Amino acid sequence: MKTNYQVRYAAHPEDARSYDTERLRRDFLIENVFSANEVNMVYSMYDRMIVGGAMPIDEALPLEAIDPLKAPYFLTRREIGIFNVGGAGTVRVGDETFHLDFKEALYLGSGNREVVFESDDNSAPAKFYFNSTTAHRKYPDRKITKADAIVAKMGSLEGSNDRNINKMIVNQVLPTCQLQMGMTELATGSVWNTMPAHVHSRRMEAYFYFELPEQDAICHFMGEPDQTRHIWMKGDQAVISPEWSIHSAAATHNYTFIWGMGGENLDYGDQDFSAITDLK
């Protein structure tokens, strides 16, 4: 097995206005989330969120404490949310084992213990996508399914944004320090997410897009509401959204995405919206 990581630094919004396509992609896009028998992660200086993925095939993959953490275990001073977006698999946490099927999630609180990812079937490997934020105290571990989620149905087929927002790792479902995560599923014929666009200066966010056919692509919009930029993405890729940036997308096919937030505020509805006609 192998653990790969990058450190991404934060940018002032006025500086980001001058970024070309290459710089935008280098700073905000996470192209390689899953690799066979590897753990990949990006340590972002936006609220120190770590975004990553583990794809065990014929070996178990431990979640290692990368050097920037300066800690004996990955979870020593962190909490983590894990979604399985592949075949069935298990997450071993100390002496406990959690089984995750497709689109099931797991929250782990902070504490000194090992975390190990495994697939049930090598021919259909699990894909564990995770977000991790710093934690000031330990909250109980818990598996979360869509049946546990708070579901908000939003948009319409006429507006090309008929979608279900499954709020799964949120404070209305279970306690966390700062991490909030969920999964939004777009209906067939719908392609727009998070529109009207918004920002939330109290939280940063990361989006992970999946269930997008290989021949299709997604255009993720970011930037200040009057200085928007775009990043073309494929399925199984993630993107970092600073607290000053909108985060919205349209694709050539419907898709599913996982959103994760870190910051000082746990209120999901605390957002500053921009009218669609005001975006530039």
Coordinates of C-alpha atoms in Angstrom, one line a residue:
M1 CA 0.0 0.0 0.0
K2 CA 1.0 3.6 -0.4
T3 CA -0.2 6.9 1.2
N4 CA 0.1 10.0 -1.0
Y5 CA -0.6 13.5 0.2
Q6 CA -0.4 17.1 -0.9
V7 CA -0.7 20.4 1.0
R8 CA -2.8 23.1 -0.6
Y9 CA -2.5 26.7 0.7
A10 CA -5.3 29.3 1.0
A11 CA -5.6 32.2 -1.5
H12 CA -6.9 35.7 -1.1
P13 CA -10.0 36.2 -3.4
E14 CA -8.4 39.2 -5.1
D15 CA -5.3 37.0 -6.0
A16 CA -7.5 34.2 -7.3
R17 CA -9.1 36.5 -9.8
S18 CA -5.9 36.5 -11.8
Y19 CA -5.5 32.7 -11.8
D20 CA -5.4 31.0 -15.2
T21 CA -6.9 27.6 -15.9
E22 CA -3.8 25.7 -14.9
R23 CA -3.5 27.6 -11.6
L24 CA -7.2 27.2 -10.7
R25 CA -6.9 23.4 -11.3
R26 CA -3.7 23.1 -9.4
D27 CA -5.0 24.9 -6.3
F28 CA -8.6 23.7 -6.1
L29 CA -9.2 20.5 -8.2
I30 CA -8.4 17.1 -6.7
E31 CA -8.1 14.9 -9.8
N32 CA -6.8 11.7 -8.3
V33 CA -9.0 10.7 -5.4
F34 CA -8.9 6.9 -5.9
S35 CA -5.9 4.7 -6.9
A36 CA -5.7 0.9 -6.5
N37 CA -4.3 -0.1 -3.1
E38 CA -3.5 3.5 -2.2
V39 CA -4.7 6.3 0.1
N40 CA -4.7 9.7 -1.5
M41 CA -5.4 12.9 0.4
V42 CA -5.1 16.7 0.2
Y43 CA -4.4 18.7 3.3
S44 CA -6.1 22.1 2.7
M45 CA -5.3 25.2 4.7
Y46 CA -9.0 26.2 4.3
D47 CA -10.1 25.3 7.8
R48 CA -7.5 22.6 7.7
M49 CA -9.8 20.1 6.0
I50 CA -8.3 16.9 4.6
V51 CA -10.1 15.5 1.5
G52 CA -9.2 12.1 0.3
G53 CA -10.0 8.6 -0.8
A54 CA -8.9 5.0 -0.2
M55 CA -9.4 2.1 -2.6
P56 CA -8.4 -1.2 -1.1
I57 CA -8.4 -4.1 -3.6
D58 CA -6.2 -7.0 -2.5
E59 CA -4.8 -5.5 0.7
A60 CA -6.1 -3.6 3.7
L61 CA -5.2 0.1 3.8
P62 CA -4.5 1.9 7.1
L63 CA -5.3 5.5 7.4
E64 CA -1.9 6.8 8.3
A65 CA -1.0 10.0 10.2
I66 CA 0.7 12.0 7.5
D67 CA 3.7 14.2 8.5
P68 CA 1.8 17.6 8.6
L69 CA -0.4 16.3 11.4
K70 CA 2.5 15.8 13.8
A71 CA 0.4 13.2 15.6
P72 CA 0.7 9.5 16.5
Y73 CA -2.6 8.7 14.8
F74 CA -4.7 10.3 12.1
L75 CA -7.6 10.9 14.5
T76 CA -5.5 12.1 17.5
R77 CA -6.9 15.6 17.1
R78 CA -9.3 15.0 14.2
E79 CA -12.8 13.8 13.3
I80 CA -13.6 12.2 10.0
G81 CA -16.6 11.5 7.8
I82 CA -16.4 8.5 5.4
F83 CA -18.7 7.6 2.4
N84 CA -18.5 4.4 0.5
V85 CA -19.0 5.1 -3.2
G86 CA -17.9 1.7 -4.5
G87 CA -18.5 -1.9 -3.7
A88 CA -19.2 -3.2 -0.2
G89 CA -16.4 -2.8 2.4
T90 CA -15.5 -2.5 6.0
V91 CA -13.8 0.1 8.1
R92 CA -11.9 -1.3 11.2
V93 CA -11.6 1.3 14.0
G94 CA -9.6 -0.1 16.9
D95 CA -11.5 -3.2 18.0
E96 CA -14.7 -2.2 16.2
T97 CA -15.7 -3.0 12.6
F98 CA -18.2 -1.1 10.5
H99 CA -19.6 -2.5 7.3
L100 CA -20.5 0.1 4.6
D101 CA -22.5 -0.6 1.5
F102 CA -22.8 1.8 -1.5
K103 CA -23.7 5.3 -0.4
E104 CA -23.5 4.5 3.4
A105 CA -21.5 6.8 5.6
L106 CA -19.5 6.6 8.8
Y107 CA -18.6 9.3 11.4
L108 CA -15.6 8.8 13.6
G109 CA -14.7 11.0 16.5
S110 CA -11.2 11.9 17.6
G111 CA -9.0 9.6 19.6
N112 CA -5.8 7.5 19.4
R113 CA -6.9 4.4 17.4
E114 CA -6.1 2.8 14.1
V115 CA -8.4 3.0 11.1
V116 CA -8.1 0.4 8.4
F117 CA -10.1 0.2 5.1
E118 CA -11.0 -3.2 3.4
S119 CA -13.1 -4.4 0.5
D120 CA -15.4 -7.3 0.7
D121 CA -14.8 -8.4 -2.9
N122 CA -11.7 -7.6 -4.9
S123 CA -13.6 -7.7 -8.2
A124 CA -15.9 -4.9 -6.9
P125 CA -13.6 -2.8 -4.6
A126 CA -14.9 -0.3 -2.1
K127 CA -14.1 3.3 -2.6
F128 CA -14.0 5.2 0.7
Y129 CA -14.2 9.0 0.2
F130 CA -13.5 11.0 3.3
N131 CA -13.4 14.5 4.7
S132 CA -11.6 15.3 8.0
T133 CA -11.5 18.4 10.2
T134 CA -9.8 19.3 13.5
A135 CA -11.7 18.3 16.6
H136 CA -11.7 19.8 20.1
R137 CA -13.4 16.8 21.8
K138 CA -14.5 13.2 21.0
Y139 CA -18.0 12.4 19.9
P140 CA -19.3 8.8 19.5
D141 CA -18.6 6.9 16.3
R142 CA -21.7 6.2 14.2
K143 CA -22.7 4.6 10.9
I144 CA -25.3 6.6 8.9
T145 CA -27.5 5.4 6.1
K146 CA -29.9 7.2 3.8
A147 CA -32.7 6.0 6.1
D148 CA -31.1 8.1 8.9
A149 CA -30.7 11.2 6.8
I150 CA -32.7 14.4 6.8
V151 CA -33.9 14.6 3.2
A152 CA -34.7 17.9 1.6
K153 CA -36.3 17.7 -1.9
M154 CA -35.4 20.8 -3.9
G155 CA -35.6 22.2 -7.4
S156 CA -37.7 21.0 -10.3
L157 CA -37.3 19.1 -13.5
E158 CA -38.4 22.2 -15.4
G159 CA -35.5 24.1 -13.8
S160 CA -33.1 21.2 -14.6
N161 CA -32.3 20.9 -10.8
D162 CA -34.7 18.3 -9.3
R163 CA -32.6 16.8 -6.5
N164 CA -32.7 15.2 -3.1
I165 CA -30.3 16.6 -0.5
N166 CA -29.5 13.8 2.0
K167 CA -28.1 15.5 5.2
M168 CA -26.3 12.6 6.9
I169 CA -23.4 13.9 9.0
V170 CA -25.1 17.0 10.3
N171 CA -25.8 18.2 13.8
Q172 CA -29.5 17.4 13.5
V173 CA -28.6 13.7 13.1
L174 CA -25.5 13.3 15.3
P175 CA -23.1 15.5 17.2
T176 CA -19.8 16.6 15.6
C177 CA -17.2 19.3 16.4
Q178 CA -17.3 21.1 13.0
L179 CA -17.6 18.5 10.2
Q180 CA -20.9 18.5 8.2
M181 CA -21.4 16.2 5.3
G182 CA -24.2 15.0 3.0
M183 CA -25.0 13.6 -0.4
T184 CA -27.1 15.3 -3.1
E185 CA -28.7 13.1 -5.8
L186 CA -29.9 14.7 -9.0
A187 CA -32.9 13.2 -10.9
T188 CA -32.7 12.0 -14.5
G189 CA -32.9 15.1 -16.7
S190 CA -31.5 17.4 -14.1
V191 CA -28.0 18.8 -14.2
W192 CA -27.7 21.9 -12.0
N193 CA -26.8 21.8 -8.3
T194 CA -26.7 24.5 -5.6
M195 CA -28.5 27.1 -7.7
P196 CA -29.2 29.9 -6.8
A197 CA -25.6 30.1 -5.7
H198 CA -24.4 31.1 -2.3
V199 CA -21.4 31.6 -0.1
H200 CA -20.9 31.0 3.7
S201 CA -18.0 33.0 5.1
R202 CA -18.2 30.9 8.3
R203 CA -17.4 27.6 6.5
M204 CA -15.4 26.2 3.6
E205 CA -16.6 23.3 1.6
A206 CA -15.5 20.4 -0.6
Y207 CA -17.5 18.7 -3.4
F208 CA -16.9 15.2 -4.7
Y209 CA -18.7 14.2 -7.9
F210 CA -19.6 10.6 -8.8
E211 CA -22.2 8.5 -10.7
L212 CA -21.2 10.5 -13.8
P213 CA -20.6 8.4 -17.0
E214 CA -17.1 8.3 -18.4
Q215 CA -18.1 10.1 -21.6
D216 CA -19.6 13.0 -19.7
A217 CA -18.2 15.9 -17.8
I218 CA -19.2 18.4 -15.2
C219 CA -18.5 22.2 -15.1
H220 CA -17.9 23.4 -11.5
F221 CA -18.3 27.1 -10.9
M222 CA -16.4 28.9 -8.2
G223 CA -15.2 32.4 -7.3
E224 CA -16.8 35.5 -5.9
P225 CA -20.3 36.1 -7.1
D226 CA -19.2 38.9 -9.4
Q227 CA -15.9 37.2 -10.4
T228 CA -16.9 33.6 -11.2
R229 CA -14.5 31.1 -12.7
H230 CA -15.1 27.5 -13.9
I231 CA -13.3 24.1 -13.7
W232 CA -14.1 21.2 -15.9
M233 CA -14.2 17.9 -14.0
K234 CA -14.8 14.2 -14.5
G235 CA -16.5 11.7 -12.2
D236 CA -14.7 10.6 -9.0
Q237 CA -13.0 13.9 -8.7
A238 CA -13.2 16.5 -5.9
V239 CA -12.9 20.3 -5.7
I240 CA -12.1 22.6 -2.8
S241 CA -14.3 25.6 -2.3
P242 CA -13.0 28.6 -0.2
E243 CA -15.3 30.4 2.2
W244 CA -15.5 33.4 -0.2
S245 CA -16.4 31.3 -3.2
I246 CA -19.7 30.1 -4.7
H247 CA -19.9 26.4 -5.4
S248 CA -22.3 25.2 -8.1
A249 CA -22.1 23.0 -11.2
A250 CA -23.9 21.8 -14.3
A251 CA -23.0 18.6 -16.2
T252 CA -23.8 16.8 -19.4
H253 CA -25.6 14.1 -17.4
N254 CA -27.3 13.8 -14.0
Y255 CA -24.9 12.8 -11.2
T256 CA -24.5 12.6 -7.4
F257 CA -22.2 14.6 -5.3
I258 CA -21.0 14.6 -1.7
W259 CA -20.6 17.9 0.1
G260 CA -18.5 18.4 3.2
M261 CA -18.0 21.5 5.3
G262 CA -15.7 22.6 8.0
G263 CA -15.7 25.9 10.0
E264 CA -17.1 27.6 13.0
N265 CA -20.8 27.3 12.3
L266 CA -22.9 24.1 12.2
D267 CA -26.1 25.8 10.9
Y268 CA -26.7 24.2 7.5
G269 CA -29.1 27.1 6.5
D270 CA -26.6 29.9 7.3
Q271 CA -25.9 31.0 3.7
D272 CA -25.6 34.2 1.8
F273 CA -27.5 33.8 -1.5
S274 CA -26.9 35.5 -4.8
A275 CA -29.6 36.0 -7.3
I276 CA -29.0 34.0 -10.5
T277 CA -29.3 37.2 -12.5
D278 CA -26.6 38.9 -10.4
L279 CA -23.8 36.4 -11.1
K280 CA -21.0 37.6 -13.3

